[in-house]
mmCIF file of C-alpha atoms in Angstrom:
data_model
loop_
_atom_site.group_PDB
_atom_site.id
_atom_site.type_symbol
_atom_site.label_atom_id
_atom_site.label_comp_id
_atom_site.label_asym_id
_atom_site.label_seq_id
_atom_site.Cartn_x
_atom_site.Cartn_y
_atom_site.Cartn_z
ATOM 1 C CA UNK A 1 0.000 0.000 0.000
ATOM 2 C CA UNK A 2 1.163 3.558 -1.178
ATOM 3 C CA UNK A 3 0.308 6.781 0.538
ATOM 4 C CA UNK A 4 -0.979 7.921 -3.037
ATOM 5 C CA UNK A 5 -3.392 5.152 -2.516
ATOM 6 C CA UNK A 6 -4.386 6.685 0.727
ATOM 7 C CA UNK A 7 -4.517 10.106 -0.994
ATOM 8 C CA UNK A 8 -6.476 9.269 -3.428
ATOM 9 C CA UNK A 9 -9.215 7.408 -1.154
ATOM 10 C CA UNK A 10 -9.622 10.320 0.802
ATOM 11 C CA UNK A 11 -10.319 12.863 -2.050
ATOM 12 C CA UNK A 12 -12.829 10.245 -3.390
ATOM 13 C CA UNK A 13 -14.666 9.781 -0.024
ATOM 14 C CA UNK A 14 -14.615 13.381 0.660
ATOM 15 C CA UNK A 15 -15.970 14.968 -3.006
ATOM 16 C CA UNK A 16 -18.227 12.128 -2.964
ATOM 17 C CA UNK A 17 -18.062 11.552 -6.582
ATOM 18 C CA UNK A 18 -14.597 9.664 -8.651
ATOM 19 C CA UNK A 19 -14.981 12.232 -11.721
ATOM 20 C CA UNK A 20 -14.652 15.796 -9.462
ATOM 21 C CA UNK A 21 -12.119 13.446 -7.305
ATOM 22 C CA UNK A 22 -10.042 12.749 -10.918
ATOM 23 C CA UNK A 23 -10.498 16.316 -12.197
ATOM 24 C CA UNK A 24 -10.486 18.645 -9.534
ATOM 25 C CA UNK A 25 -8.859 17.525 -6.851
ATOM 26 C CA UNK A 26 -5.863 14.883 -8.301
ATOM 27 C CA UNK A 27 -5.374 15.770 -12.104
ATOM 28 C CA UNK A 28 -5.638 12.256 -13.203
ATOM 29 C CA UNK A 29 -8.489 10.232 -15.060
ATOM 30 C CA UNK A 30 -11.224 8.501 -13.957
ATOM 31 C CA UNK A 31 -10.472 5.441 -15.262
ATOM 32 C CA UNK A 32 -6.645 5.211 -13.173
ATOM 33 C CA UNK A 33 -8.557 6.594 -10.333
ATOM 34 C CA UNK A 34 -10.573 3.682 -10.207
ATOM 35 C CA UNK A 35 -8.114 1.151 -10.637
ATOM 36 C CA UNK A 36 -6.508 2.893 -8.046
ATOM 37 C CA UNK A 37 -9.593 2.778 -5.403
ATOM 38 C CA UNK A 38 -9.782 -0.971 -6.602
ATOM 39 C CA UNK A 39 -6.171 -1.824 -5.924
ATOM 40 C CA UNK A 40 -6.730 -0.190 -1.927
ATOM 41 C CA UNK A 41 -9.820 -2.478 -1.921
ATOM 42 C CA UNK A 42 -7.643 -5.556 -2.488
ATOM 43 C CA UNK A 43 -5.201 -4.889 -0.193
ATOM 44 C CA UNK A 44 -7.426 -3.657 2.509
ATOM 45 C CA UNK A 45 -9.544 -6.981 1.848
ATOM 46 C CA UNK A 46 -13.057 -5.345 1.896
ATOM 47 C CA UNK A 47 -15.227 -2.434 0.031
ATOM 48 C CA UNK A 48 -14.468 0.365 0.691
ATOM 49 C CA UNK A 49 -16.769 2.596 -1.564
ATOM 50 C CA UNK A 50 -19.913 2.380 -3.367
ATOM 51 C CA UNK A 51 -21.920 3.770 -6.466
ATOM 52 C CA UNK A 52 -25.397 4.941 -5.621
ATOM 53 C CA UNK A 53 -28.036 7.273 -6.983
ATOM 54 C CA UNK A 54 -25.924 10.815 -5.056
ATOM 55 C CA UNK A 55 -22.629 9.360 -6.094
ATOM 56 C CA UNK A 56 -19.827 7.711 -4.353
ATOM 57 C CA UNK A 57 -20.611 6.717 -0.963
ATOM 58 C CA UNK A 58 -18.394 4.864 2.153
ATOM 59 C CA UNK A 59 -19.113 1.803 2.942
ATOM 60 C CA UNK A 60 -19.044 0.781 7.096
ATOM 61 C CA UNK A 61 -15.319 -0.476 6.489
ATOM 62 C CA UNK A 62 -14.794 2.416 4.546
ATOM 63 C CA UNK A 63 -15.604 5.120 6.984
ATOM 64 C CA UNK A 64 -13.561 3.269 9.876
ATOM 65 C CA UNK A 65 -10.326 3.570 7.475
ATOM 66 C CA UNK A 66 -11.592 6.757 6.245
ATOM 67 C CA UNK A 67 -10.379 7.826 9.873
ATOM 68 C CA UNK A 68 -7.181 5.961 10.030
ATOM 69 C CA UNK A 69 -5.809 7.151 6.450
ATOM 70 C CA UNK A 70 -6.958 10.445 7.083
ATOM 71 C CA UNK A 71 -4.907 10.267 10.532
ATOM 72 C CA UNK A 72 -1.642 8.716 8.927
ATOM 73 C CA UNK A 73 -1.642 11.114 5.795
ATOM 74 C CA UNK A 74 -1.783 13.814 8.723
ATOM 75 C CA UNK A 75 1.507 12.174 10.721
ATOM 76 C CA UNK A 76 3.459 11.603 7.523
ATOM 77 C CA UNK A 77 2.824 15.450 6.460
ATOM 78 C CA UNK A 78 3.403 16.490 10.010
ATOM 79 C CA UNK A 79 6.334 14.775 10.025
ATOM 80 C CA UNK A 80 7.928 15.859 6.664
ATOM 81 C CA UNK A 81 7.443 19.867 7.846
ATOM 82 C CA UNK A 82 9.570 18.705 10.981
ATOM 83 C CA UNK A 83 12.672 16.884 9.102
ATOM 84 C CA UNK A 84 12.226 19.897 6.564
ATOM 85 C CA UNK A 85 12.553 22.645 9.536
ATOM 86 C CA UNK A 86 15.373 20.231 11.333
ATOM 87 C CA UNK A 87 17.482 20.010 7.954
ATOM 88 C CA UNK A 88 17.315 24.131 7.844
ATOM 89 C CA UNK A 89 17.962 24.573 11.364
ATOM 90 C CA UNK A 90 19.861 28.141 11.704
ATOM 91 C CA UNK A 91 17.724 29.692 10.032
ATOM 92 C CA UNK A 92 14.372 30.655 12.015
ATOM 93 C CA UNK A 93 10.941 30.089 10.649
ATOM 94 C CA UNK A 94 7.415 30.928 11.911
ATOM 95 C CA UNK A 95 4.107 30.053 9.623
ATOM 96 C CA UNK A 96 1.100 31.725 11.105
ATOM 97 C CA UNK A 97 -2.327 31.416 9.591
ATOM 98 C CA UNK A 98 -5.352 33.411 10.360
ATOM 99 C CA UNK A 99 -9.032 33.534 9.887
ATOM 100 C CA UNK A 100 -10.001 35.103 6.766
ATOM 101 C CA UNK A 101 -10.550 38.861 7.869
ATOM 102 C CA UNK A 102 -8.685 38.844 10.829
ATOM 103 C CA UNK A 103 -4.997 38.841 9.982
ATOM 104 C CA UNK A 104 -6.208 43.033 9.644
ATOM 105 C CA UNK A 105 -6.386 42.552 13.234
ATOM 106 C CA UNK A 106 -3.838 40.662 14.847
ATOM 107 C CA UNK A 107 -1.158 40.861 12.235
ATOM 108 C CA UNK A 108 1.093 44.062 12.700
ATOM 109 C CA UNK A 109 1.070 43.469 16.686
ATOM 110 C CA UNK A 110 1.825 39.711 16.271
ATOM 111 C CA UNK A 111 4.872 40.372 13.786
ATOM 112 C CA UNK A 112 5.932 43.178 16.364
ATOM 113 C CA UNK A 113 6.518 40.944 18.875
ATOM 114 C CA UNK A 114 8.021 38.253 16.425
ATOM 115 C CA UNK A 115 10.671 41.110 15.223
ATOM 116 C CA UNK A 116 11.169 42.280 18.598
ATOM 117 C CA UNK A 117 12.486 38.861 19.600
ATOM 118 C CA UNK A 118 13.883 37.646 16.202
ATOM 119 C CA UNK A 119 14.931 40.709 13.798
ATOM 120 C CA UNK A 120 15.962 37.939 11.149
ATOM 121 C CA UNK A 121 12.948 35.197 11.519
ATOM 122 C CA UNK A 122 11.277 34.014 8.210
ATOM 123 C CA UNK A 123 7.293 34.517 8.741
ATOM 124 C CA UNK A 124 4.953 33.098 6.427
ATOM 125 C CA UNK A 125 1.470 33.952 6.785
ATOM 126 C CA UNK A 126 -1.610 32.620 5.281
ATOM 127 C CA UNK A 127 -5.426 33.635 5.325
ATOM 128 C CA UNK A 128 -8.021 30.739 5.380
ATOM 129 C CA UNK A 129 -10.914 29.244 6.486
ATOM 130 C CA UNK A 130 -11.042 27.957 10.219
ATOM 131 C CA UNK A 131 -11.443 24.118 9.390
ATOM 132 C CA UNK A 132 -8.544 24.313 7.117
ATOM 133 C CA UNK A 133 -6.594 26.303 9.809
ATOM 134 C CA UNK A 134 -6.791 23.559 11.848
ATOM 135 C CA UNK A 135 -5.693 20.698 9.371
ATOM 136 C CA UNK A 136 -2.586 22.891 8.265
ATOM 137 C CA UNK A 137 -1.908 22.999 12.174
ATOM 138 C CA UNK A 138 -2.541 19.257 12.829
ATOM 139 C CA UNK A 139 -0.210 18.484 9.542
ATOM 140 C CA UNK A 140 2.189 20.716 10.828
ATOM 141 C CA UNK A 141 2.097 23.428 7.827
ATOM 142 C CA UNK A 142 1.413 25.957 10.466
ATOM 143 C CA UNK A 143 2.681 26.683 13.957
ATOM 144 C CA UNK A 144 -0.078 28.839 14.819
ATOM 145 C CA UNK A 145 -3.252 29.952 13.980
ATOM 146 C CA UNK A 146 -5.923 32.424 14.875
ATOM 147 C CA UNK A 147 -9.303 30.519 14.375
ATOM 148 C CA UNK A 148 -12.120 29.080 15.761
ATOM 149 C CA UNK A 149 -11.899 26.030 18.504
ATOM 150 C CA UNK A 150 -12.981 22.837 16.116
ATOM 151 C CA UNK A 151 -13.649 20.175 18.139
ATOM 152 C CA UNK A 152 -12.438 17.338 15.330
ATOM 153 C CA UNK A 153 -8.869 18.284 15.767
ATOM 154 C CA UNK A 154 -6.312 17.471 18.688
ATOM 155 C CA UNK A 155 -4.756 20.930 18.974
ATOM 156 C CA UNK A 156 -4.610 23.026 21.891
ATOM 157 C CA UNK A 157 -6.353 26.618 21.783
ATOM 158 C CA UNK A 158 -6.179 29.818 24.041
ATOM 159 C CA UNK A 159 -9.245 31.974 23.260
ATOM 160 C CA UNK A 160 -8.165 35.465 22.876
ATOM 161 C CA UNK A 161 -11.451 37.590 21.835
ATOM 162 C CA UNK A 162 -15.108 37.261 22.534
ATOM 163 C CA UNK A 163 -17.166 38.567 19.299
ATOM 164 C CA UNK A 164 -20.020 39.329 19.715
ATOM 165 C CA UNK A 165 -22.852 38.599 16.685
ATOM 166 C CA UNK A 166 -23.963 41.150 15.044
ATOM 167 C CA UNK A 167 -26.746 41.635 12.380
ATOM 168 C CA UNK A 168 -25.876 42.569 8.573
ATOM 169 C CA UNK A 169 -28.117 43.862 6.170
ATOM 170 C CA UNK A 170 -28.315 46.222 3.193
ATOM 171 C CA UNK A 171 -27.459 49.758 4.162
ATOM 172 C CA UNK A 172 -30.790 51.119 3.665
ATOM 173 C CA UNK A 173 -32.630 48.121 4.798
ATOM 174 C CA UNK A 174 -35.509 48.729 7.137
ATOM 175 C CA UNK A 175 -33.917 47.769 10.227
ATOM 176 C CA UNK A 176 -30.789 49.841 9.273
ATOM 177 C CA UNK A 177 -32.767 52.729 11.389
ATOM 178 C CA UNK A 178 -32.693 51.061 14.318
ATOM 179 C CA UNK A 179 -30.796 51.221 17.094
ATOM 180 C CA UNK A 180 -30.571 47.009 17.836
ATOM 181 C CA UNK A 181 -32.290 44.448 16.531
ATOM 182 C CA UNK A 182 -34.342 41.661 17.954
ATOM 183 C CA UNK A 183 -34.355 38.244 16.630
ATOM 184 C CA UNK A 184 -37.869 38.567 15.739
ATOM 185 C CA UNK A 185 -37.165 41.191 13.033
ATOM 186 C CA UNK A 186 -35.572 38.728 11.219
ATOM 187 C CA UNK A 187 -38.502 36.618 10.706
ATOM 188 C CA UNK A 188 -39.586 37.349 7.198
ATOM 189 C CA UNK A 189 -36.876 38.177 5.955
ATOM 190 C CA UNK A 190 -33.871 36.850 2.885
ATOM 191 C CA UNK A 191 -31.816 35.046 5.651
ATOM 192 C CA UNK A 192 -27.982 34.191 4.436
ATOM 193 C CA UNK A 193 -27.084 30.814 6.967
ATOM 194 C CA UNK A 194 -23.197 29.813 7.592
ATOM 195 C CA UNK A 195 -21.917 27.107 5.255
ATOM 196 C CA UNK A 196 -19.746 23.872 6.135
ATOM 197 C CA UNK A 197 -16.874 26.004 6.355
ATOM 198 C CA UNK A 198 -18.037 27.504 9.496
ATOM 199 C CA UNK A 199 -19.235 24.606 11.380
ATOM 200 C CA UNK A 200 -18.681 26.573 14.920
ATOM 201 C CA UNK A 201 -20.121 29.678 14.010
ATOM 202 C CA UNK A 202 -23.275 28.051 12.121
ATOM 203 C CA UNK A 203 -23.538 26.226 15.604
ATOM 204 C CA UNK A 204 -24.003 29.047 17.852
ATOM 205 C CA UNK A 205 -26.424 30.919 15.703
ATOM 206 C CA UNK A 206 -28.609 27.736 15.048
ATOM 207 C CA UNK A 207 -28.263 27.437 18.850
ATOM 208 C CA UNK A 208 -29.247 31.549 19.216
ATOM 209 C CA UNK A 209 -32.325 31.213 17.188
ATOM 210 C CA UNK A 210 -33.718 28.264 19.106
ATOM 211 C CA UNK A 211 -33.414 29.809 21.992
ATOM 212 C CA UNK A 212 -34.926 32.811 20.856
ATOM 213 C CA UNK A 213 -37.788 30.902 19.702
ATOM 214 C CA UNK A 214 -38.048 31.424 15.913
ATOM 215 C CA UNK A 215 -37.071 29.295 13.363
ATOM 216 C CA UNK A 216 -35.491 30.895 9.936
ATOM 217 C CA UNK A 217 -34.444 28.601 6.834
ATOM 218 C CA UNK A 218 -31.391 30.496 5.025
ATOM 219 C CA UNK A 219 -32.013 31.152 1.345
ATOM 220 C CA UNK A 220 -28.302 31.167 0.866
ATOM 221 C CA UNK A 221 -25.358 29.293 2.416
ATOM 222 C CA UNK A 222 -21.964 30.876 2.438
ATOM 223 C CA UNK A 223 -18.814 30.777 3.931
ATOM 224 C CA UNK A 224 -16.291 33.399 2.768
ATOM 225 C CA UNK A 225 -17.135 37.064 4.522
ATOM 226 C CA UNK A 226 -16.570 38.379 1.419
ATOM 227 C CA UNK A 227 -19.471 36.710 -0.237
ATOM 228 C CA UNK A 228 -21.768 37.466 2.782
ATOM 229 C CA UNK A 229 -21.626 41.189 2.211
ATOM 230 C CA UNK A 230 -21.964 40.429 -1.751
ATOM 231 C CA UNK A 231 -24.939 38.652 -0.722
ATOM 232 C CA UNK A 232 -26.796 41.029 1.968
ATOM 233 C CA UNK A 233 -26.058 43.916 -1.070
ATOM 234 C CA UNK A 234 -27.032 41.706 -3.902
ATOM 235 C CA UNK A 235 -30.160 39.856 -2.521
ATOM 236 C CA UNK A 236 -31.194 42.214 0.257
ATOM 237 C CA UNK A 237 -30.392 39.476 2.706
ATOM 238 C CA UNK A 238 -29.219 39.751 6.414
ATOM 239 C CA UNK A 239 -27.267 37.664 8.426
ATOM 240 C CA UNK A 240 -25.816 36.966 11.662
ATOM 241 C CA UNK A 241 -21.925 37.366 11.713
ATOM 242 C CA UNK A 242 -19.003 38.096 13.708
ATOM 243 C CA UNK A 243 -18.711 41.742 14.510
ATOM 244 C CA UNK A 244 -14.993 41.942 13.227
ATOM 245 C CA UNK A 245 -16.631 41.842 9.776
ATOM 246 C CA UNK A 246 -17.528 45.309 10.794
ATOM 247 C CA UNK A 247 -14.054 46.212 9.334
ATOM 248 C CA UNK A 248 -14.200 44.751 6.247
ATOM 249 C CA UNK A 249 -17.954 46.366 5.409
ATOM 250 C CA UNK A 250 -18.505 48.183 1.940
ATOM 251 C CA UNK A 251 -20.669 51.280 1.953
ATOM 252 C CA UNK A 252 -23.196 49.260 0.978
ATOM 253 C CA UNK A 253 -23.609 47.299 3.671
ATOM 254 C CA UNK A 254 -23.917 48.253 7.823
ATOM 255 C CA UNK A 255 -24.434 46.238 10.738
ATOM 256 C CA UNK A 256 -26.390 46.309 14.089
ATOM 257 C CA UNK A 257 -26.350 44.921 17.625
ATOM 258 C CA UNK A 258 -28.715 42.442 18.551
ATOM 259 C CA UNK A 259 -30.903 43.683 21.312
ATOM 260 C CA UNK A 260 -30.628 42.339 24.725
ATOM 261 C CA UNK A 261 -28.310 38.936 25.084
ATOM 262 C CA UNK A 262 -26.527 38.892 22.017
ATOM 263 C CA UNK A 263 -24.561 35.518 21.168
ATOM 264 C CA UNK A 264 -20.762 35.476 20.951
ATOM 265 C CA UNK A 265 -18.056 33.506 19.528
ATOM 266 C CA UNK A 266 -14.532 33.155 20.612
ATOM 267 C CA UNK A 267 -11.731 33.618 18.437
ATOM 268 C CA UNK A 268 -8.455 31.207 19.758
ATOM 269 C CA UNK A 269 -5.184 30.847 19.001
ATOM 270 C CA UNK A 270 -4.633 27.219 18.112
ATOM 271 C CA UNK A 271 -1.237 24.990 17.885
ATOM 272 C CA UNK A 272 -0.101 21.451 18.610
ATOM 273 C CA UNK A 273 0.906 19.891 21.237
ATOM 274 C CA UNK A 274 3.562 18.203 19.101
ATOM 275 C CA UNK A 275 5.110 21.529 17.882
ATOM 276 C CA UNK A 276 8.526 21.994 19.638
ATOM 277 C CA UNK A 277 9.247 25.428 18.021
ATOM 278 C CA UNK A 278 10.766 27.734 20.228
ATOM 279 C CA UNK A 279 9.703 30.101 18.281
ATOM 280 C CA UNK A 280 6.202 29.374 18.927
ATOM 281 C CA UNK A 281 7.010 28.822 22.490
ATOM 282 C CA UNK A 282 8.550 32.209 22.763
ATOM 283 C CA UNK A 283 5.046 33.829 21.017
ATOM 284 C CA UNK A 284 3.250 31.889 23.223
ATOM 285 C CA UNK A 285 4.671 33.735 26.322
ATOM 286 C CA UNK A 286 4.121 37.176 24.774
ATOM 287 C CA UNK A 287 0.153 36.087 24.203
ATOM 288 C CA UNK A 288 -1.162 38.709 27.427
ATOM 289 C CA UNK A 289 0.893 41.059 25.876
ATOM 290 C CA UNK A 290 -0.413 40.437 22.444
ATOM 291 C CA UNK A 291 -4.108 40.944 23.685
ATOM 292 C CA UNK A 292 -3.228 43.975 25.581
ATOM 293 C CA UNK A 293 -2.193 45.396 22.320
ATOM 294 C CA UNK A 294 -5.054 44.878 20.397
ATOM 295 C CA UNK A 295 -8.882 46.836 20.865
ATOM 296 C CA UNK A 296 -10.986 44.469 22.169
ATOM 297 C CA UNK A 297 -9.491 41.416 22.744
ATOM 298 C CA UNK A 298 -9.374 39.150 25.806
ATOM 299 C CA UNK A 299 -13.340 41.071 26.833
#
């Protein structure tokens, strides 16, 4: 068994179809891909995938290895970023990633500190969705991220900001003349929900408007901030979002608070347990002073 076998398995189970598997996601054909996917099945000694009427689907055996590859692809890369960092050793990198949006935040006080300690370290920085955040950390791409807590990863995280939700809509939307907004006012209207990108966030909003007692069915599912505000311009929508978005807001688009208890959702900083970096140990002591630095964080 290769790890390309193991590769290819998981883009298969996780597009859910061989063709957008082939084409988007591993540049090969169909037909290889298959043979490939057949060859895994032989050595594994059971199915591992099946055809039906929504596409490729796992089988029970396949979603227990689906686990186990996914797990061992994640060592192996982990592993190469060490012996690559170990083979370079004098000369001092840092990767940081960052919630789309927020590297406007945290940025130019987090590579003050970094330069403050280590005039000559190499940063890399890279702007992403949370999930994916926490797979580059887990694979050990990244040594530190600003992102959202997700549960289906074994990394450690420090919450550094409570944000609270606010509501977006069009700028001279009906509610724009108010002062908050109660989750009532929403009922009725073009509601833009969180996409699978944002499984935390989608959480605590499906968990705000049960509690508030009213139940809204999004027209639209997104996941990139940037395509929320197209959206709440575009289709007259509103949403429930993050207030940081507040900076990133076209004229177009404003925002309000949501009267009374409004929901929040805390931004971490996330790294492995694994990561020996003294680099990232160093950052990691400097993390009260990093809060202190920025508006709003730590409350």
């Amino acid at each position: 068994m290769e790890l390309r076998h193991l590769r290819y398995f998981i883009a298969v189970a996780e597009t859910g179809s061989l063709t957008v598997a082939a084409e988007r996601r591993l540049h090969t054909s169909q037909p290889s891909l298959s043979r490939q996917i057949k060859d895994l099945e032989d050595q594994v000694g059971a199915e591992l995938l099946i055809r039906s009427a929504r596409g490729v689907v796992l089988t029970e055996a396949g979603k227990v290895f689906f686990d186990h590859a996914r797990l061992a692809l994640s060592q192996v890369d982990a592993g190469i970023e060490a012996a690559r960092k170990a083979a370079q050793p004098c000369k001092q990198r840092f990767a940081m990633g960052f919630l789309t949006g927020h590297e406007m935040i945290w940025l130019p006080q987090a590579m003050h500190i970094l330069r403050a300690e280590l005039p000559n370290i190499d940063v890399t920085v890279s702007s992403d969705y949370s999930p994916d955040l926490a797979d580059a950390l887990a694979r050990g791409k990244l040594d530190l991220a600003f992102l959202r807590a997700e549960p289906d990863y074994d990394l450690t995280y420090l919450p550094v900001m409570h944000e609270p939700l606010v509501v977006l809509m069009p700028s001279d939307h009906r509610l724009a003349s108010r002062e908050s907004v109660r989750p009532q006012d929403l009922l009725g209207e073009p509601f833009i929900g969180m996409g699978n990108k944002a499984t935390v966030l989608g959480a605590i909003i499906k968990d705000y408007l049960v509690r508030s007692g009213i139940e809204i069915k999004p027209e639209q599912v997104v996941d990139n901030p940037a395509m929320v505000m197209s959206l709440v311009s575009s289709t007259r929508g509103v949403t429930l979002i993050p207030s940081y978005v507040q900076n990133l807001m076209p004229w177009s688009v404003v925002s309000r608070p949501l009267a009374g208890d409004a929901p929040s959702v805390d931004l971490a900083v996330g790294y492995s347990k694994s990561n020996s970096s003294p680099v990232l140990k160093m950052f990691l002591s400097h993390l009260d002073e990093l809060i202190a630095r920025v508006p709003g964080a730590g409350s």
